[in-house]
Amino acid sequence: MSNYAIVLAAGKGTRMKTKLPKCAFPILRKPMIEYIVESIERSSIDETVTIVGHGREVIEDLLVDRVKYSLQARQLGTGHAAMQAREHLEGKEGTTLILLGDMPLIDDATIDDIIQAHKDLNNDLTVVSASFEYPTGYGRILRDDFGAIERIVEEANATQEQRKIREINTGIYAIDNALLFDMLDKIEKNPYKGEYYLTDIVEVMNKTHKVGTHTLRDNQKMMGVNDLYAVSQAEKILRDDINKFHMLEGVSMINPETITIAHNVKIEPNVTIYPNTTITGDSRIEEAAVIGPNSEIHNGIIKQGVHVRHSLIHDSSVSERTTIGPFAHLRNGTNIGRDNRIGNFVEVKKSSTGDNTKASHLAYIGDSTTGKNVNFGSGSVTVNYDGVNKHETHIGDDVFIGCNTNLIAPITIGDNVFIAAGSTVTNNVPSGAMAIARNRQINKEDYAQNLIKPKPKTYQEK
Ligand code: UD1
Ligand code: CA
């Protein structure tokens, strides 16, 4: 028999006070809903329906065809949201897990554990609860004298006494799919808010079916994210967890509280990461690399033995043993070769370099390809933009580019070229040539004294 998931993600997230629909809001630069769907994909769930409404295009753009969608045109509550999955799931046999789109920390093991517990307990409905030290904001589990679940009360409707209960509703439910839609139909509008509360399914089913609870131990991971403070808490929990994982895998982190590594980043053992470093997106850091302090890598491939200090690397790769920084910026599909030195205040955009190339200080390299053993002197610039269009620069092997050189693109520089410092090079330079493109120097003998002002006299000299 199959397992199904319904993910409720149609709400606006009013408490977030942000423009993005809540479930698309990023946690460590990745949208919340993607975490949930990833965990579902790794679990024993066979088919997933996501309920969309507010900002549906944003959610659908993120998940594309990884899930099926049902539209909740008006957000009339969590119970009403779950009903919308009827078009995909009605009449199917199996177990359905209902999850909220605002619980990014749930993992696949927990999902499988819940489904297993539901089957082992032989329940028709299993409510997943957790025990929170600070239960504020969550629905509370009300139990009868025998300890059986009676119903769930939302905090807004709870008495002072009920608010003291620490056992909360995580918002996850496992239910026999054959019963699901009939039971949802029986939920009545909540008199306070005019919404259909999914939580009321407990009372609906308690009379006629077997309702139980499953309490999760890893409590923090069950948090619901409702506002930006909760975003920061979720990020902290995730950050600690991810950093711990990497440290136990042999990654050395100095002051790890200041280091942020996103969910899917791969880091090999024997890497060292210094403080204030953020590595996100589809990044991979290979063995013996040293990253940080104060560096940001997003979608970066960093090969063995590379050093990155005080630098920014976006959508770019750096090959073996190269040093980046301090204060370098690689972006937009840049590929740096082996044993390069990309140093102080150097920006490289959409460019590649061969092995052993150096741009140690104050250079801009854009829309270009560079061979091996090239030296960019301090202040060299590939002049790629004419105010309207971008143009390319191609540089061969073994080229020396003197300080303060402008290469006006489009331009091609051959192999074994020497360009004199201060040149503004507008024409291609053939292999083996030396190019010099600047005014010839004139020395006017004995002329300096006309320009040097006499020193001011001291008081005694007057
Ligand atoms: C809900 C539960 C609460 C539980 C908590 C756990 C209800 C009534 N309350 O409260 O018992 O302790 O989660 O985190 O279920 N959504 C829709 N359509 C709607 C309304 C909501 O799709 O009409 C989606 C939202 O996008 C969100 C999820 O359902 O992802 C939960 O909604 P939210 O408003 O955050 O519920 P809570 O107040 O946190
Ligand atoms: Ca919530």
Coordinates of C-alpha atoms and ligand atoms in Angstrom, one line a residue:
M1 CA 0.0 0.0 0.0
S2 CA 1.2 3.5 -0.8
N3 CA 2.0 6.4 1.4
Y4 CA 0.9 9.9 0.5
A5 CA 1.8 13.3 1.7
I6 CA -0.3 16.5 1.7
V7 CA 1.8 19.6 2.3
L8 CA -0.2 22.7 3.3
A9 CA 1.5 25.8 1.7
A10 CA -1.4 28.1 0.7
G11 CA -1.1 30.6 3.6
K12 CA 0.2 34.1 3.3
G13 CA 2.3 34.1 6.4
T14 CA 0.9 37.3 7.8
R15 CA 3.1 37.2 10.9
M16 CA 6.2 37.2 8.7
K17 CA 5.4 40.7 7.4
T18 CA 7.4 40.0 4.3
K19 CA 6.3 39.9 0.6
L20 CA 7.3 36.3 -0.2
P21 CA 4.7 33.6 0.6
K22 CA 5.9 32.2 3.9
C23 CA 6.7 28.6 2.6
A24 CA 9.0 30.1 0.0
F25 CA 10.9 32.1 2.5
P26 CA 14.6 31.0 2.7
I27 CA 16.3 29.3 5.6
L28 CA 20.0 29.4 5.1
R29 CA 19.3 30.7 1.5
K30 CA 17.0 27.8 0.6
P31 CA 13.2 28.1 0.6
M32 CA 11.5 26.3 3.5
I33 CA 9.2 24.3 1.3
E34 CA 12.3 22.7 -0.5
Y35 CA 13.5 21.3 2.8
I36 CA 10.2 19.6 3.4
V37 CA 9.9 18.2 -0.2
E38 CA 13.5 17.0 -0.1
S39 CA 12.8 15.1 3.2
I40 CA 9.6 13.7 1.7
E41 CA 11.5 12.5 -1.4
R42 CA 14.0 10.7 0.8
S43 CA 11.3 9.0 2.8
S44 CA 8.9 6.2 2.0
I45 CA 6.2 8.6 0.7
D46 CA 5.2 7.7 -2.9
E47 CA 3.0 10.7 -3.9
T48 CA 2.9 14.3 -2.7
V49 CA 0.2 16.9 -3.1
T50 CA 1.1 20.5 -2.2
I51 CA -1.7 22.9 -1.4
V52 CA -1.0 26.2 -2.9
G53 CA -2.9 29.5 -2.9
H54 CA -1.2 32.7 -1.8
G55 CA 1.8 33.2 -4.1
R56 CA 1.2 29.9 -5.8
E57 CA 3.4 30.8 -8.8
V58 CA 6.4 31.3 -6.5
I59 CA 5.9 27.9 -4.9
E60 CA 5.2 26.2 -8.2
D61 CA 8.3 27.7 -9.7
L62 CA 10.4 26.3 -6.9
L63 CA 9.0 22.8 -6.9
V64 CA 8.1 22.4 -10.6
D65 CA 7.1 18.8 -11.2
R66 CA 8.5 17.3 -8.0
V67 CA 4.9 17.3 -6.5
K68 CA 1.3 17.6 -7.6
Y69 CA -0.6 20.7 -6.8
S70 CA -4.1 21.5 -5.6
L71 CA -5.3 25.1 -5.4
Q72 CA -6.9 26.5 -2.3
A73 CA -8.3 29.7 -3.8
R74 CA -9.3 31.2 -0.5
Q75 CA -7.4 30.5 2.7
L76 CA -10.2 29.2 4.9
G77 CA -8.0 27.3 7.3
T78 CA -5.8 24.2 7.5
G79 CA -8.8 21.8 7.4
H80 CA -10.1 23.4 4.3
A81 CA -6.6 23.4 2.8
A82 CA -6.3 19.6 3.3
M83 CA -9.7 19.0 1.6
Q84 CA -8.3 20.4 -1.7
A85 CA -6.1 17.3 -2.2
R86 CA -9.3 15.3 -2.9
E87 CA -8.8 15.6 -6.7
H88 CA -5.5 13.6 -6.5
L89 CA -6.0 11.3 -3.5
E90 CA -9.7 10.4 -3.1
G91 CA -10.4 6.7 -3.4
K92 CA -6.8 5.6 -3.0
E93 CA -5.7 3.0 -0.5
G94 CA -2.9 3.7 1.9
T95 CA -1.7 6.1 4.6
T96 CA -1.6 9.9 4.2
L97 CA 0.7 12.1 6.1
I98 CA -0.5 15.8 6.4
L99 CA 2.4 18.2 6.9
L100 CA 2.6 21.9 7.2
G101 CA 4.8 23.9 4.8
D102 CA 6.3 25.9 7.6
M103 CA 8.3 23.2 9.3
P104 CA 11.6 23.2 7.4
L105 CA 13.5 21.1 10.0
I106 CA 11.6 17.8 9.6
D107 CA 13.8 15.0 8.2
D108 CA 13.1 11.8 6.3
A109 CA 13.8 9.6 9.3
T110 CA 11.1 11.4 11.3
I111 CA 8.6 11.0 8.4
D112 CA 9.2 7.3 8.2
D113 CA 9.1 7.0 12.0
I114 CA 5.6 8.6 12.1
I115 CA 4.2 6.4 9.3
Q116 CA 5.6 3.3 11.0
A117 CA 4.2 4.3 14.4
H118 CA 0.8 5.0 12.8
K119 CA 0.8 1.4 11.4
D120 CA 2.2 -0.2 14.5
L121 CA -0.4 1.4 16.7
N122 CA -3.1 0.4 14.3
N123 CA -4.7 3.9 14.5
D124 CA -7.1 5.4 12.0
L125 CA -5.6 8.8 12.9
T126 CA -2.3 9.6 14.6
V127 CA -1.6 13.1 15.8
V128 CA 2.1 13.8 16.1
S129 CA 2.8 15.7 19.3
A130 CA 6.0 17.1 20.9
S131 CA 6.8 18.5 24.4
F132 CA 8.0 22.1 24.3
E133 CA 9.5 24.0 27.1
Y134 CA 8.0 27.2 25.7
P135 CA 4.8 26.1 24.0
T136 CA 3.5 29.6 23.2
G137 CA 1.8 29.8 19.8
Y138 CA 1.1 26.1 19.3
G139 CA -2.1 24.1 19.7
R140 CA -2.2 22.1 22.9
I141 CA -3.0 18.4 23.2
L142 CA -5.9 17.8 25.7
R143 CA -6.0 14.4 27.2
D144 CA -8.7 12.6 29.2
D145 CA -8.2 11.0 32.6
F146 CA -6.9 7.8 31.0
G147 CA -4.3 9.7 29.0
A148 CA -6.1 9.4 25.6
I149 CA -6.2 12.4 23.3
E150 CA -9.5 14.2 23.5
R151 CA -9.0 17.2 21.2
I152 CA -6.6 19.9 20.3
V153 CA -7.1 23.5 21.5
E154 CA -5.6 26.4 19.6
E155 CA -3.7 28.8 21.9
A156 CA -6.1 31.7 21.0
N157 CA -9.1 29.6 22.3
A158 CA -7.3 28.1 25.3
T159 CA -7.9 28.8 28.9
Q160 CA -5.1 30.0 31.2
E161 CA -4.9 26.4 32.6
Q162 CA -4.8 24.8 29.1
R163 CA -2.0 27.2 28.1
K164 CA 0.2 25.6 30.8
I165 CA 0.1 22.3 28.9
R166 CA 3.5 21.7 27.3
E167 CA 2.4 19.0 24.9
I168 CA 1.8 20.7 21.6
N169 CA 0.4 19.7 18.2
T170 CA 3.2 19.6 15.7
G171 CA 0.7 19.9 12.9
I172 CA 1.5 16.5 11.4
Y173 CA -1.1 13.9 11.2
A174 CA -1.1 10.4 9.7
I175 CA -4.5 9.1 8.6
D176 CA -6.0 6.2 6.7
N177 CA -6.5 7.7 3.3
A178 CA -9.8 5.9 2.7
L179 CA -11.3 7.9 5.7
L180 CA -9.6 11.2 5.1
F181 CA -12.0 13.2 2.9
D182 CA -15.2 12.0 4.6
M183 CA -13.7 13.1 7.9
L184 CA -12.5 16.4 6.7
D185 CA -16.1 17.1 5.4
K186 CA -17.3 16.8 8.9
I187 CA -15.2 19.6 10.3
E188 CA -17.3 22.6 11.1
K189 CA -16.3 26.2 10.8
N190 CA -14.5 27.5 13.9
P191 CA -16.9 30.1 15.5
Y192 CA -14.0 32.4 16.5
K193 CA -12.1 32.8 13.3
G194 CA -14.5 31.4 10.7
E195 CA -11.9 28.9 9.5
Y196 CA -12.0 25.2 9.2
Y197 CA -9.4 23.9 11.6
L198 CA -7.6 20.7 10.7
T199 CA -7.1 20.2 14.4
D200 CA -10.9 19.6 14.8
I201 CA -10.5 16.3 13.0
V202 CA -9.5 14.8 16.3
E203 CA -13.0 15.4 17.8
V204 CA -14.6 14.4 14.6
M205 CA -12.9 11.0 14.6
N206 CA -12.7 10.3 18.3
K207 CA -16.4 9.2 18.4
T208 CA -16.1 6.6 15.7
H209 CA -12.5 5.7 15.1
K210 CA -9.2 4.9 16.7
V211 CA -7.3 8.1 17.3
G212 CA -3.9 8.1 19.0
T213 CA -0.8 10.2 19.4
H214 CA 2.8 9.7 18.6
T215 CA 5.2 11.9 20.5
L216 CA 8.5 12.9 19.0
R217 CA 11.6 13.2 21.0
D218 CA 13.7 15.5 18.7
N219 CA 11.5 18.4 19.6
Q220 CA 13.3 21.4 18.1
K221 CA 13.0 20.0 14.7
M222 CA 9.2 20.2 14.9
M223 CA 9.1 23.9 15.2
G224 CA 6.7 25.9 13.0
V225 CA 8.1 29.0 11.4
N226 CA 5.6 31.9 11.7
D227 CA 7.8 35.0 11.9
L228 CA 11.3 36.3 11.2
Y229 CA 12.5 35.6 14.7
A230 CA 11.5 31.9 14.2
V231 CA 13.4 32.0 10.9
S232 CA 16.5 33.0 12.8
Q233 CA 15.9 30.2 15.4
A234 CA 15.4 27.6 12.7
E235 CA 18.6 28.8 11.0
K236 CA 20.5 28.5 14.3
I237 CA 19.3 25.0 14.9
L238 CA 20.1 24.0 11.4
R239 CA 23.5 25.7 11.4
D240 CA 24.6 24.0 14.6
D241 CA 23.4 20.7 13.2
I242 CA 25.1 21.1 9.9
N243 CA 28.4 22.3 11.4
K244 CA 28.5 19.5 13.9
F245 CA 28.0 17.0 11.1
H246 CA 30.9 18.5 9.1
M247 CA 33.2 18.7 12.2
L248 CA 32.6 15.0 12.9
E249 CA 33.5 14.3 9.3
G250 CA 36.9 16.0 9.7
V251 CA 36.3 19.6 8.9
S252 CA 38.0 22.0 11.2
M253 CA 35.9 25.1 12.1
I254 CA 37.3 28.0 14.1
N255 CA 34.5 29.8 16.0
P256 CA 31.8 27.7 14.4
E257 CA 28.9 29.9 15.7
T258 CA 30.0 32.5 13.1
I259 CA 30.2 29.9 10.3
T260 CA 27.1 29.2 8.1
I261 CA 27.1 26.2 5.9
A262 CA 23.9 25.5 3.9
H263 CA 22.1 22.3 3.7
N264 CA 23.5 20.6 0.6
V265 CA 27.1 22.0 0.6
K266 CA 29.7 19.2 0.3
I267 CA 33.0 19.6 2.3
E268 CA 35.7 17.0 2.3
P269 CA 37.7 16.1 5.4
N270 CA 40.8 18.1 6.3
V271 CA 39.3 21.4 5.2
T272 CA 39.7 24.4 7.6
I273 CA 37.1 27.1 7.9
Y274 CA 37.8 30.3 9.7
P275 CA 35.2 32.7 11.3
N276 CA 32.6 34.7 9.6
T277 CA 32.3 32.5 6.6
T278 CA 29.2 31.6 4.7
I279 CA 29.1 28.7 2.2
T280 CA 25.7 28.2 0.5
G281 CA 24.0 26.9 -2.7
D282 CA 25.5 24.1 -4.6
S283 CA 29.0 24.4 -3.3
R284 CA 31.8 21.8 -2.9
I285 CA 34.9 22.3 -0.9
E286 CA 37.7 19.8 -1.5
E287 CA 40.3 18.4 0.8
A288 CA 43.0 20.6 2.4
A289 CA 41.2 23.8 1.3
V290 CA 41.4 26.7 3.8
I291 CA 38.4 29.1 3.7
G292 CA 38.0 32.4 5.5
P293 CA 38.0 34.4 7.6
N294 CA 35.2 36.7 6.3
S295 CA 34.5 34.9 3.1
E296 CA 31.3 34.1 1.2
I297 CA 31.0 31.2 -1.3
H298 CA 27.7 30.6 -3.1
N299 CA 27.6 27.9 -5.8
G300 CA 31.4 27.6 -5.7
I301 CA 33.6 24.6 -6.5
I302 CA 36.8 24.9 -4.5
K303 CA 39.4 22.3 -5.3
Q304 CA 42.1 20.7 -3.2
G305 CA 44.5 23.0 -1.3
V306 CA 42.9 26.3 -2.4
H307 CA 43.1 29.2 0.1
V308 CA 40.3 31.8 0.2
R309 CA 40.7 34.7 2.5
H310 CA 38.4 37.7 3.0
S311 CA 36.8 37.1 -0.4
L312 CA 33.5 36.6 -2.3
I313 CA 33.0 33.7 -4.7
H314 CA 29.7 33.3 -6.6
D315 CA 28.9 30.8 -9.3
S316 CA 32.5 30.1 -9.9
S317 CA 35.2 27.4 -9.5
V318 CA 38.8 27.6 -8.3
S319 CA 41.3 24.8 -9.2
E320 CA 44.0 23.2 -7.1
R321 CA 46.4 25.1 -4.8
T322 CA 45.3 28.6 -6.0
T323 CA 45.1 31.4 -3.5
I324 CA 42.1 33.8 -3.5
G325 CA 42.2 37.1 -1.6
P326 CA 42.4 39.0 0.5
F327 CA 39.5 41.0 -0.9
A328 CA 39.0 39.3 -4.2
H329 CA 35.6 38.8 -6.0
L330 CA 34.9 36.0 -8.4
R331 CA 31.5 35.8 -10.0
N332 CA 29.3 34.8 -12.9
G333 CA 30.8 31.6 -14.2
T334 CA 34.4 32.3 -13.5
N335 CA 36.9 29.3 -13.6
I336 CA 40.3 29.9 -12.1
G337 CA 43.1 27.4 -13.0
R338 CA 45.6 25.7 -10.8
D339 CA 48.3 27.5 -8.8
N340 CA 46.9 30.9 -9.6
R341 CA 47.1 33.9 -7.3
I342 CA 44.1 36.2 -7.4
G343 CA 44.9 38.7 -4.8
N344 CA 44.1 42.1 -3.2
F345 CA 41.1 43.9 -4.8
V346 CA 40.9 41.8 -7.9
E347 CA 37.5 41.2 -9.5
V348 CA 37.1 38.3 -12.0
K349 CA 33.8 38.1 -13.9
K350 CA 32.7 35.4 -16.4
S351 CA 36.3 34.6 -17.2
S352 CA 38.7 31.6 -17.2
T353 CA 42.4 31.5 -16.5
G354 CA 44.9 28.7 -17.2
D355 CA 47.4 27.3 -14.7
N356 CA 49.9 29.4 -12.9
T357 CA 48.4 32.8 -13.7
K358 CA 48.6 35.7 -11.4
A359 CA 46.6 38.9 -10.7
S360 CA 48.0 39.8 -7.4
H361 CA 46.6 43.3 -7.0
L362 CA 44.0 45.8 -8.2
A363 CA 42.8 44.2 -11.4
Y364 CA 39.5 43.7 -13.3
I365 CA 39.2 40.7 -15.5
G366 CA 35.9 40.4 -17.3
D367 CA 34.4 38.4 -20.2
S368 CA 37.8 36.9 -21.0
T369 CA 39.8 33.8 -21.4
T370 CA 43.4 33.7 -20.2
G371 CA 46.0 31.0 -20.8
K372 CA 48.7 29.7 -18.5
N373 CA 51.6 31.6 -16.9
V374 CA 50.0 35.0 -17.4
N375 CA 50.9 37.9 -15.1
F376 CA 48.4 40.7 -14.7
G377 CA 50.2 43.7 -13.3
S378 CA 48.7 45.8 -10.7
G379 CA 45.9 47.9 -12.1
S380 CA 45.4 45.9 -15.3
V381 CA 41.9 46.1 -16.7
T382 CA 40.1 44.2 -19.4
V383 CA 37.9 47.0 -20.8
N384 CA 34.9 44.9 -21.6
Y385 CA 32.1 47.5 -21.7
D386 CA 31.7 50.3 -24.3
G387 CA 28.7 51.8 -22.6
V388 CA 26.3 49.7 -24.7
N389 CA 27.7 46.2 -25.2
K390 CA 30.1 43.8 -23.5
H391 CA 33.1 42.5 -25.5
E392 CA 35.5 39.7 -25.0
T393 CA 39.2 39.6 -24.3
H394 CA 41.4 36.5 -25.2
I395 CA 44.9 36.2 -23.9
G396 CA 47.3 33.4 -24.8
D397 CA 50.0 31.6 -22.6
D398 CA 53.1 33.2 -21.1
V399 CA 51.9 36.7 -21.3
F400 CA 53.2 39.6 -19.2
I401 CA 50.8 42.5 -18.8
G402 CA 52.5 45.5 -17.3
C403 CA 50.9 47.6 -14.5
N404 CA 48.0 49.9 -15.4
T405 CA 47.4 48.3 -18.7
N406 CA 44.0 48.7 -20.4
L407 CA 43.0 46.0 -22.9
I408 CA 40.2 47.5 -24.9
A409 CA 37.9 44.6 -25.9
P410 CA 37.2 42.9 -28.2
I411 CA 40.9 42.1 -28.4
T412 CA 43.1 39.0 -28.7
I413 CA 46.6 38.8 -27.3
G414 CA 48.8 36.0 -28.6
D415 CA 51.3 33.8 -26.7
N416 CA 54.6 35.0 -25.3
V417 CA 53.5 38.6 -25.4
F418 CA 54.9 41.4 -23.3
I419 CA 52.8 44.5 -22.7
A420 CA 54.6 47.6 -21.3
A421 CA 53.2 49.2 -18.2
G422 CA 50.7 52.0 -18.7
S423 CA 49.6 50.8 -22.1
T424 CA 46.1 51.3 -23.5
V425 CA 46.0 48.4 -26.0
T426 CA 43.4 48.8 -28.7
N427 CA 44.6 46.4 -31.4
N428 CA 45.3 42.6 -31.3
V429 CA 48.9 41.7 -30.3
P430 CA 50.5 38.8 -32.2
S431 CA 52.4 36.0 -30.5
G432 CA 55.9 36.9 -29.5
A433 CA 55.4 40.7 -29.8
M434 CA 56.0 43.4 -27.3
A435 CA 53.3 46.0 -27.2
I436 CA 53.8 49.5 -25.9
A437 CA 51.0 52.0 -26.2
R438 CA 51.7 55.2 -24.3
N439 CA 53.3 58.5 -24.8
R440 CA 57.1 58.6 -25.0
Q441 CA 58.8 60.2 -22.0
I442 CA 60.5 63.5 -22.3
N443 CA 63.2 64.5 -19.8
K444 CA 63.9 68.3 -19.6
E445 CA 67.3 68.7 -18.1
D446 CA 67.7 71.1 -15.1
Y447 CA 64.1 72.1 -15.4
A448 CA 62.9 70.8 -12.0
Q449 CA 64.3 73.7 -10.1
N450 CA 61.8 76.0 -11.8
L451 CA 59.1 74.0 -10.3
I452 CA 60.5 73.3 -6.8
K453 CA 59.3 76.0 -4.4
P454 CA 61.9 77.4 -1.9
K455 CA 61.6 76.0 1.5
P456 CA 59.9 78.3 4.1
K457 CA 62.5 80.0 6.3
T458 CA 62.7 79.4 10.1
Y459 CA 62.3 82.3 12.6
Q460 CA 66.1 82.4 13.2
E461 CA 66.9 82.6 9.5
K462 CA 64.9 85.9 9.1
Ligands
UD1_1 C1 -1.0 25.2 13.2 C2 -2.0 24.3 14.0 C3 -1.5 24.3 15.4 C4 -0.1 23.7 15.5 C5 0.9 24.5 14.6 C6 2.2 23.8 14.5 C7 -4.3 24.6 13.1 C8 -5.5 25.3 13.2 N1 -3.3 24.9 14.0 O1 -1.1 26.5 13.7 O2 -2.4 23.5 16.2 O3 0.4 23.7 16.8 O4 0.3 24.7 13.3 O5 3.1 24.5 13.8 O6 -4.1 23.8 12.2 N2 -2.3 27.0 5.4 C9 -3.0 26.8 4.2 N3 -4.2 27.2 4.1 C10 -4.9 27.9 5.1 C11 -4.2 28.1 6.3 C12 -3.0 27.6 6.5 O7 -2.4 26.2 3.3 O8 -6.1 28.3 4.9 C13 -0.9 26.5 5.6 C14 0.1 27.6 5.8 O9 0.6 28.0 4.6 C15 1.1 26.9 6.7 C16 0.3 25.8 7.4 O10 -0.9 25.7 6.7 O11 2.1 26.4 6.0 C17 0.1 26.2 8.9 O12 -0.7 27.4 9.0 P1 -0.4 28.4 10.2 O13 -1.2 29.6 10.0 O14 1.1 28.6 10.3 O15 -0.9 27.6 11.4 P2 -0.4 27.8 13.0 O16 -1.2 29.0 13.5 O17 1.0 27.8 13.1
CA2 CA 2.7 27.7 11.6

